Coordinates of C-alpha atoms in Angstrom, one line a residue:
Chain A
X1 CA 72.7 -176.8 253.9
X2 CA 76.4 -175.8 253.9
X3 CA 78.5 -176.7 251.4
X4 CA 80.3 -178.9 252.9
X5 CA 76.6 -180.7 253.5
X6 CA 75.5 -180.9 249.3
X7 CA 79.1 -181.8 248.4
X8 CA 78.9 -184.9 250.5
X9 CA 75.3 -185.6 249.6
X10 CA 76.6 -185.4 246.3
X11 CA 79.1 -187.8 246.7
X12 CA 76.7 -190.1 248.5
X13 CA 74.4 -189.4 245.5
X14 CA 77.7 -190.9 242.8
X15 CA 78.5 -193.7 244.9
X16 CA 75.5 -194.7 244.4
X17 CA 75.3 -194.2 241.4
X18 CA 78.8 -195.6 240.5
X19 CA 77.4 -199.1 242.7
X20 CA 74.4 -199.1 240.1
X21 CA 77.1 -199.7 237.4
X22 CA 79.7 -201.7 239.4
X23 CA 77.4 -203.2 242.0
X24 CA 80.3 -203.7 244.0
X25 CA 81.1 -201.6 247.2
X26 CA 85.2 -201.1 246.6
X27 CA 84.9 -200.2 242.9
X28 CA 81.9 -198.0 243.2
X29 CA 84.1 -196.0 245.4
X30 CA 87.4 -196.0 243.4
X31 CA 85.1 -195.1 240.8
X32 CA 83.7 -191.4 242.9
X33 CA 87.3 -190.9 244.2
X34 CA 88.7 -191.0 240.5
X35 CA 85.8 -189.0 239.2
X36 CA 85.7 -186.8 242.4
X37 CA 89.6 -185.8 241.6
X38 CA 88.8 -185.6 238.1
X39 CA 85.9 -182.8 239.1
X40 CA 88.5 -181.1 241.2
X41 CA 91.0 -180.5 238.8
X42 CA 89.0 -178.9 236.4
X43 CA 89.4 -175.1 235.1
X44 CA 88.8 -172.3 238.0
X45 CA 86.2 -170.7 235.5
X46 CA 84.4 -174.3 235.1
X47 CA 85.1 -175.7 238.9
X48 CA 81.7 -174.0 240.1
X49 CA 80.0 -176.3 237.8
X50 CA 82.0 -179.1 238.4
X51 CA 79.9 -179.7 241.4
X52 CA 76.4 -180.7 240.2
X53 CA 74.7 -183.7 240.5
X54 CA 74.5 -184.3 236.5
X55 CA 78.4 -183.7 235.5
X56 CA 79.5 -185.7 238.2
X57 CA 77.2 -188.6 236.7
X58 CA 78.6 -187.8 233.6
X59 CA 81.8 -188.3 235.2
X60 CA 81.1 -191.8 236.5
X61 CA 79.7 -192.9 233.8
X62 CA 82.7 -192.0 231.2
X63 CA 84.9 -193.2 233.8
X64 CA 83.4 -196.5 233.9
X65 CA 83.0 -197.1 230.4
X66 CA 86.7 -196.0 230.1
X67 CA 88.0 -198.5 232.3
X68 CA 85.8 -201.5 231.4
X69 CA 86.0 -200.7 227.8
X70 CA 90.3 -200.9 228.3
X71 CA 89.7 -204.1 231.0
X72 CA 87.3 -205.7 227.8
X73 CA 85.3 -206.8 230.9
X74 CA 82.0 -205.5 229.6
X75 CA 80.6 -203.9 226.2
X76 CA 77.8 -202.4 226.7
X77 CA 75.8 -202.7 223.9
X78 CA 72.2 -200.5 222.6
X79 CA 69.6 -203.1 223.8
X80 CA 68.0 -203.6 220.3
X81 CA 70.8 -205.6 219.1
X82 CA 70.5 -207.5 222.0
X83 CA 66.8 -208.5 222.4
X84 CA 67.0 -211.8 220.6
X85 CA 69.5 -212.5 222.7
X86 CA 67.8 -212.0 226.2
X87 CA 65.3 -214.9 227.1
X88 CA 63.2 -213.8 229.5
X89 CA 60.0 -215.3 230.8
X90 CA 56.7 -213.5 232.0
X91 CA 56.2 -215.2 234.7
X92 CA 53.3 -214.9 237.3
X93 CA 55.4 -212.3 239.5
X94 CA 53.1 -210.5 241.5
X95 CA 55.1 -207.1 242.7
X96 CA 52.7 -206.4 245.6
X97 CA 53.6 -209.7 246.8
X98 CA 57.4 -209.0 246.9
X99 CA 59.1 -209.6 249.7
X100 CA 61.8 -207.3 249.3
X101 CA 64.9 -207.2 251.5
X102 CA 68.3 -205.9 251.0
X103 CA 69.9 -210.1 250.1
X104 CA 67.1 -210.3 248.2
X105 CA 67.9 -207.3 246.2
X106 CA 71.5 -207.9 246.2
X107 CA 71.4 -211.1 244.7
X108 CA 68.8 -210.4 242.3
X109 CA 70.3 -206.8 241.3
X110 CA 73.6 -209.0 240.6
X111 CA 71.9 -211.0 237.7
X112 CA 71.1 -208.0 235.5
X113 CA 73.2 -206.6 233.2
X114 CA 75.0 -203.5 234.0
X115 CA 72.5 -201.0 231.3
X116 CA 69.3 -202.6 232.6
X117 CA 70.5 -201.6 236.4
X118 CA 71.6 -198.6 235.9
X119 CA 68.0 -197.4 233.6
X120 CA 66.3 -198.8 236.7
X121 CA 68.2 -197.0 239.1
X122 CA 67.8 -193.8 237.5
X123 CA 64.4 -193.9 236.5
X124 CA 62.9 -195.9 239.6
X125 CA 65.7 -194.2 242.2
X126 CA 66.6 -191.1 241.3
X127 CA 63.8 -190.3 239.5
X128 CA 64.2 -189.5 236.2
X129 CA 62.2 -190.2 233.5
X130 CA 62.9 -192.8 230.5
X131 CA 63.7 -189.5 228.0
X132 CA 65.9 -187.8 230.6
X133 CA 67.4 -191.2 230.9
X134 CA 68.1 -191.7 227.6
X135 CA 69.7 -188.1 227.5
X136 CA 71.9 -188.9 229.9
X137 CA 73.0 -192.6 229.0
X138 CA 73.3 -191.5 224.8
X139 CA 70.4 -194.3 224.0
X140 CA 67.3 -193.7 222.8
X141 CA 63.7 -193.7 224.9
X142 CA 62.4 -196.4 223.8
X143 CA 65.8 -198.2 224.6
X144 CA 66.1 -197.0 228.2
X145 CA 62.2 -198.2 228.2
X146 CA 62.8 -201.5 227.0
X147 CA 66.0 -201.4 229.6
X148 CA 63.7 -201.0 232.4
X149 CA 60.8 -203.6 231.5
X150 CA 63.3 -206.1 231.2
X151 CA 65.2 -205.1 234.3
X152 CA 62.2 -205.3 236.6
X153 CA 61.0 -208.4 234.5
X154 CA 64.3 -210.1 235.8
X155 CA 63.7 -209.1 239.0
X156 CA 60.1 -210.6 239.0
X157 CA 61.2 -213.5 237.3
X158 CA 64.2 -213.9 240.8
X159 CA 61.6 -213.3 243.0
X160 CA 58.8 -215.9 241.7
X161 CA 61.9 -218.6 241.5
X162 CA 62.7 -217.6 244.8
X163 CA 59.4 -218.1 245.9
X164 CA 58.6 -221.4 244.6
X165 CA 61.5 -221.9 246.5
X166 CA 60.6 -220.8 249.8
X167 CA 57.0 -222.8 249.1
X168 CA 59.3 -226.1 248.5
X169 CA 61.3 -225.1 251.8
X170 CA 58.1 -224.8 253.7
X171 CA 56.6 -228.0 252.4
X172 CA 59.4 -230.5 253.0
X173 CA 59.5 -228.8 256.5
X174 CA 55.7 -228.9 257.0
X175 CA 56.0 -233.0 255.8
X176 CA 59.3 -233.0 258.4
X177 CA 57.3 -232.0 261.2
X178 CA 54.3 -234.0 260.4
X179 CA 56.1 -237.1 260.0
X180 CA 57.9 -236.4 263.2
X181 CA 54.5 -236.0 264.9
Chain B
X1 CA 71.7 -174.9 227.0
X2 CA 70.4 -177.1 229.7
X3 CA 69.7 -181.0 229.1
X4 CA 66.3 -182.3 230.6
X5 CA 68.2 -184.2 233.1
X6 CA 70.2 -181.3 234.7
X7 CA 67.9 -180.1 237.5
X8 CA 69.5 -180.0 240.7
X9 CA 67.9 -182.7 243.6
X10 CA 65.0 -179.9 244.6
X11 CA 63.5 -180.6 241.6
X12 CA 63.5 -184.5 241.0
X13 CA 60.7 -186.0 241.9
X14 CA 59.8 -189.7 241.1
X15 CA 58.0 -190.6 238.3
X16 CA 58.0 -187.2 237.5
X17 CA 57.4 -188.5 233.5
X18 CA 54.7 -191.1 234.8
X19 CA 52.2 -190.1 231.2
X20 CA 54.5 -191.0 229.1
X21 CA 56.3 -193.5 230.6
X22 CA 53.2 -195.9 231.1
X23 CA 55.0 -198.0 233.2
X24 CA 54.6 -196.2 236.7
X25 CA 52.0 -199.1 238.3
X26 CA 51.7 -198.7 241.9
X27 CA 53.9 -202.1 241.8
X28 CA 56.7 -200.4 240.3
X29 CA 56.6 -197.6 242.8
X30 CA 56.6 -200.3 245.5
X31 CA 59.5 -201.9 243.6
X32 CA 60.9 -198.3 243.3
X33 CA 60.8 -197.5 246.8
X34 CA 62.6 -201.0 247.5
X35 CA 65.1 -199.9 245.2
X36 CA 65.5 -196.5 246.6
X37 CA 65.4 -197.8 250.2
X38 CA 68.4 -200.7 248.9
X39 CA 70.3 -197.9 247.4
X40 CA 69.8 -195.4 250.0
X41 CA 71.7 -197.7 252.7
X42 CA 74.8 -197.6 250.3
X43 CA 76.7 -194.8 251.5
X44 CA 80.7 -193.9 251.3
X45 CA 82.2 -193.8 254.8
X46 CA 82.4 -191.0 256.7
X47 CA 86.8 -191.4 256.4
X48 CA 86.0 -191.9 252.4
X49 CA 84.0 -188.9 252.3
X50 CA 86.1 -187.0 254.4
X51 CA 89.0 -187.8 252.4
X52 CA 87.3 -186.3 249.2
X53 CA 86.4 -183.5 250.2
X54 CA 90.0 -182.8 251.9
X55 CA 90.9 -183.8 248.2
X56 CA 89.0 -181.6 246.5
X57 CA 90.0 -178.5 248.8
X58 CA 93.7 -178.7 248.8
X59 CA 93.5 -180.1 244.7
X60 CA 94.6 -176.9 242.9
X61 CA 93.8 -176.8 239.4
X62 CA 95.7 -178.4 236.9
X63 CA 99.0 -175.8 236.7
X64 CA 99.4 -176.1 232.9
X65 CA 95.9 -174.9 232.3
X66 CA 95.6 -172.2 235.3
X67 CA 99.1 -170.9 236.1
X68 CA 100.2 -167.9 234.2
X69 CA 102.7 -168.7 231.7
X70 CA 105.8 -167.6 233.9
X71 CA 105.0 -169.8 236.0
X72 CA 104.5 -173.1 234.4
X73 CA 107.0 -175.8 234.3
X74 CA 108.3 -175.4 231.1
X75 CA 108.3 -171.7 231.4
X76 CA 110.1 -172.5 234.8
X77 CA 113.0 -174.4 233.0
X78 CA 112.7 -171.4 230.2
X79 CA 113.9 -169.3 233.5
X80 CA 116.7 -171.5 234.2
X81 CA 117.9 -171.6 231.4
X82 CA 118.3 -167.7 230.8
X83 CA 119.6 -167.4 234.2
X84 CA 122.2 -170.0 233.3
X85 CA 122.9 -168.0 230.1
X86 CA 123.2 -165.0 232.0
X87 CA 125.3 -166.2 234.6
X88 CA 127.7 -167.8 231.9
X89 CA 128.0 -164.5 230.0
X90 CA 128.5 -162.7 233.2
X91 CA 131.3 -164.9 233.7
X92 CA 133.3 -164.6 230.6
X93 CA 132.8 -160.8 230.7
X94 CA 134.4 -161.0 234.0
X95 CA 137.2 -163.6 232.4
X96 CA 137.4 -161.0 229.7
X97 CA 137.6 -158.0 232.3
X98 CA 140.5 -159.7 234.1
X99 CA 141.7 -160.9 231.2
X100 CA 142.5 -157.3 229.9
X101 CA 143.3 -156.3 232.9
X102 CA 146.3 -158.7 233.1
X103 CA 147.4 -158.5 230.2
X104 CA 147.6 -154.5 230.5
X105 CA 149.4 -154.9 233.5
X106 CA 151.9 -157.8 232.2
X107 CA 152.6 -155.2 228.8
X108 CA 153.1 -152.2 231.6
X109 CA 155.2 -154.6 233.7
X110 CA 157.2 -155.6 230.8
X111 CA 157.8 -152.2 229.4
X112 CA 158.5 -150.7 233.0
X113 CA 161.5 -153.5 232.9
X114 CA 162.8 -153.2 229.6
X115 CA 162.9 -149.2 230.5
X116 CA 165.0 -149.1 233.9
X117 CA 167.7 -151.4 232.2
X118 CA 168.6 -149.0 230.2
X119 CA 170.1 -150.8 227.6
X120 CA 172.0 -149.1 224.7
X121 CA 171.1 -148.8 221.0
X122 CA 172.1 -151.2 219.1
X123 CA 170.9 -149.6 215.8
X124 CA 172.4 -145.9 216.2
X125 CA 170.0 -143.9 213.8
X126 CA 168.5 -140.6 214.0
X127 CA 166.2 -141.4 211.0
X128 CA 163.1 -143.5 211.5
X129 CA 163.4 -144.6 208.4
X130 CA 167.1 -145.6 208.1
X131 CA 166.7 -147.6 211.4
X132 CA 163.6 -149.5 209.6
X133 CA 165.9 -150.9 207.0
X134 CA 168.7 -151.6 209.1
X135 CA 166.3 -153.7 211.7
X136 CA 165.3 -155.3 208.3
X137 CA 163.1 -158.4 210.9
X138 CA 160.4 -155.8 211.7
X139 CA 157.4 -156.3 209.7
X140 CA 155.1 -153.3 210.4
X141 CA 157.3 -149.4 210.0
X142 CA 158.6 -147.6 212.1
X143 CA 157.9 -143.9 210.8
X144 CA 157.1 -141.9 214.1
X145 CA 153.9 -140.2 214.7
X146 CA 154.1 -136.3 214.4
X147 CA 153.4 -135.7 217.9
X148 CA 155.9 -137.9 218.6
X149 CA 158.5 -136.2 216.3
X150 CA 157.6 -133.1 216.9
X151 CA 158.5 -133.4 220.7
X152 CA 161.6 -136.4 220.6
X153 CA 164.2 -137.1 218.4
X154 CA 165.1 -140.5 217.5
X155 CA 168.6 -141.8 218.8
X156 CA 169.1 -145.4 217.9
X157 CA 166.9 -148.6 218.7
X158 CA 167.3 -152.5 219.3
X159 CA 164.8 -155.7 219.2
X160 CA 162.9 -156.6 221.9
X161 CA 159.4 -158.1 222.3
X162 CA 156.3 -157.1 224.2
X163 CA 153.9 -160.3 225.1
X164 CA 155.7 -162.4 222.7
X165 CA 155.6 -160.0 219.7
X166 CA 158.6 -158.6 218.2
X167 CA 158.9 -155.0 218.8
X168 CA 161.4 -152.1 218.2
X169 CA 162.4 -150.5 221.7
X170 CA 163.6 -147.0 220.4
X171 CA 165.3 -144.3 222.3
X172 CA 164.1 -140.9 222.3
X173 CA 165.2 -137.7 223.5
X174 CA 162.9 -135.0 224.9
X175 CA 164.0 -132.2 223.3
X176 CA 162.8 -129.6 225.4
X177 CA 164.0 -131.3 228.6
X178 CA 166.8 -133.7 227.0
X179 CA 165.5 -136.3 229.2
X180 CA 165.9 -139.9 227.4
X181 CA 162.7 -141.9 227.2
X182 CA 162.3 -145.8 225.3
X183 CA 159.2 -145.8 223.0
X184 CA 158.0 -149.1 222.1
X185 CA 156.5 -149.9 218.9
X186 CA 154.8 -153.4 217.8
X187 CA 152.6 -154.4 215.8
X188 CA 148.3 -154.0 216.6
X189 CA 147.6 -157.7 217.6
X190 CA 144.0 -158.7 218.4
X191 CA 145.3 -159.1 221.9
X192 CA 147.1 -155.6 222.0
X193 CA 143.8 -154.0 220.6
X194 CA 141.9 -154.8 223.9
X195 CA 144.4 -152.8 225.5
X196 CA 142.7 -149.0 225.5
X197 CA 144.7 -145.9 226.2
X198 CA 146.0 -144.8 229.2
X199 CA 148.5 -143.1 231.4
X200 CA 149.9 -145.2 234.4
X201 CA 152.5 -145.2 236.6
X202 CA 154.0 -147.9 236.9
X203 CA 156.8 -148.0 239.7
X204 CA 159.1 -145.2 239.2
X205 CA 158.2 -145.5 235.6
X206 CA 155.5 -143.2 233.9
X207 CA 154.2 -145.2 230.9
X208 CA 151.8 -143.9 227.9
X209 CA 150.2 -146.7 226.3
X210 CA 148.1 -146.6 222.8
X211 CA 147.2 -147.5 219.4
X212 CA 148.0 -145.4 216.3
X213 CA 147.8 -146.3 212.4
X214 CA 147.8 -150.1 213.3
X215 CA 150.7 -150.2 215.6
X216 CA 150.9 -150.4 219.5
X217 CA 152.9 -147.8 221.0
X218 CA 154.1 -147.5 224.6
X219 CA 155.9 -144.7 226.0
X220 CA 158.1 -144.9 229.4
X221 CA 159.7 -142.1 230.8
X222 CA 161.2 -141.7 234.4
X223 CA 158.5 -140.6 236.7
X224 CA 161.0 -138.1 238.1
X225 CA 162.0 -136.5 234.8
X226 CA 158.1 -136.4 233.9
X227 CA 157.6 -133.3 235.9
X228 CA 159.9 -131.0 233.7
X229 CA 157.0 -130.5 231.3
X230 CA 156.6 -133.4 229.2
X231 CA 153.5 -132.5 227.3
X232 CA 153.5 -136.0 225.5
X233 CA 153.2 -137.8 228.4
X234 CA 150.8 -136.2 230.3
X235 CA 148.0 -136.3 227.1

């Protein structure tokens, strides 16, 4: 792999990254360009290590928190405060049974909260575990742990109302046709 | 020191924490993989990317932390600055320069004319100091240096002025050669002192200009008559 090759995998790698925390294409990516330029301004002595997977996260992440911090759009908050706050309901999801495509994702990926998706993306998509998680985002394990029940809890909880609405969908139509018969 | 999460792609591998995290079911590694497979069709364009990396090859460093010092922008104006400086002082050295050089050619000029007309004493005195009291507007004397003495004799003198100064315009007489010669004497202005000494001809005139015991003395003497040994004037 040239360079050229890991620098754009790299990049690939933060805009994903950056659309964990945004989920939205256009400010994931004015997100990497802002961090990207930020990366290639740095020192001559400290440039060599400006290109590695976990500064540039680093990057984003500061970046992000910077500019939604100034916008007052989101506060994100340690989790603990926040679990009273969060109703969430164990529901009968069955995650073998998912039928997971991309809209399905989308949608549901939309309705968590910006910590909880960007735990899950690290831990379940990039791979790292809940402590190097926590390293990374400043919380503690047991946060990032909680972060990531919750998050794929919510996800569950989309899919099973998603389902019962499918089943409705397929009954009124099984009904429809029997009538019509 | 290197944090747990700094390990380069190589080395991630999912789950990689799966004793302690007690949450890696086979469902969440299906959800995982859904994730991952979501996630992976999220790419940057191949312009955007392109773009970037043309960014982040022809983005130098930030100059204020990277350039050396003479190069920087402030150090850049520091430059200008002296170079203005420079060229300013150059300038009035030059003024200065041309300056002095005028005004050594207006005070030969002026004692080159006063020379050739040849006016007449209008203070007949043989005695330096006799002639002092009787031009009673001078205000600096007008005792001779010994050189001077030693070689002329004193015949009479009259006002006149040299760059706007009164001065005495004596007549002397060169009394190995008898030939007459008008020595001006004024007082040492700061403008005279910029005037150093020297020997010029000017026109048919030879003229000996310098400063002595706070006074400005000029002597002119015919250029033809210079060449029967005047000693003074050829110093």
């Amino acid at each position: 792999m040239n360079t050229d090759d890991s620098l754009e995998a790299l990049l690939q790698s933060g805009f994903r990254y950056a659309c964990s925390l945004t989920h939205q294409h256009a400010e994931a990516e004015d997100l990497v360009q802002e961090a990207w330029l930020k990366l290639a301004r740095s020192k001559p002595q400290e440039r060599h290590q400006s290109w590695n997977k976990s500064l540039f996260f680093v990057t984003l992440r500061n970046l992000y928190i910077d500019r939604y911090r100034r916008n007052r759009l989101v506060v994100l908050e340690p989790l603990d405060e926040l679990s009273t706050r969060v109703e969430l309901h164990d529901g009968p999801g069955n995650e073998q049974e998912i039928a997971m495509d991309v809209e399905w994702l989308e949608r549901s990926l939309s309705i968590l909260r910006v910590e909880e998706r960007e735990a899950i993306y690290l831990h379940l998509v990039e791979g790292y575990t809940a402590a190097e998680v926590a390293e990374l985002t400043e919380r503690s394990r047991n946060t990032v742990l909680s972060l990531i029940q919750r998050g794929r809890k919510k996800l569950v909880n989309a899919l099973s109302q998603d389902d019962a609405a499918l089943a409705e969908n397929k009954r009124y139509h099984s009904s429809t046709l029997r009538q019509s018969e | 020191m290197t944090l747990p999460w700094q390990k380069t792609n190589a080395t991630i591998h999912l789950h990689s924490d799966k004793a302690s995290d007690a949450m890696n079911t086979p469902d969440s590694d299906k959800l995982g993989a859904s994730l991952k497979e979501y996630y992976q069709r999220k790419s940057l364009s191949a312009d955007s990317v392109e773009r970037m990396l043309a960014q982040a090859d022809s983005l130098k460093p930030t100059a204020s932390l990277t350039m050396p010092w003479f190069r920087r922008p402030i150090a850049g104006l520091a430059w200008v600055a002296s170079l203005l400086v420079v060229v300013v002082m150059a300038q009035f050295f030059y003024y200065q320069q041309s300056y002095q050089g005028d005004l050594t050619a207006l005070v030969l000029k002026e004692i080159a004319m006063n020379h050739n007309k040849k006016l007449d004493a209008e203070y007949v005195e043989t005695r330096p100091e006799i002639l002092r009291v009787a031009m009673q507007r001078l205000d600096f004397p007008l005792n001779l240096p010994v050189d001077i003495q030693r070689d002329f004799q004193l015949v009479g003198g009259r006002y006149c002025s040299i760059q706007g100064g009164l001065a005495a315009q004596l007549k002397v007489r060169n009394r190995a050669s008898g030939a007459v010669s008008t020595l001006y004497v004024t007082e040492l202005t700061e403008k005279l002192t910029r005037i150093k000494e020297q020997h010029v001809l000017q026109g048919s005139v030879d003229i000996h200009l310098w400063q002595q015991q706070g006074r400005f003395f000029g002597l002119a003497t015919d250029a033809a008559l210079v060449g029967r040994d005047d000693s003074h004037s050829r110093k």
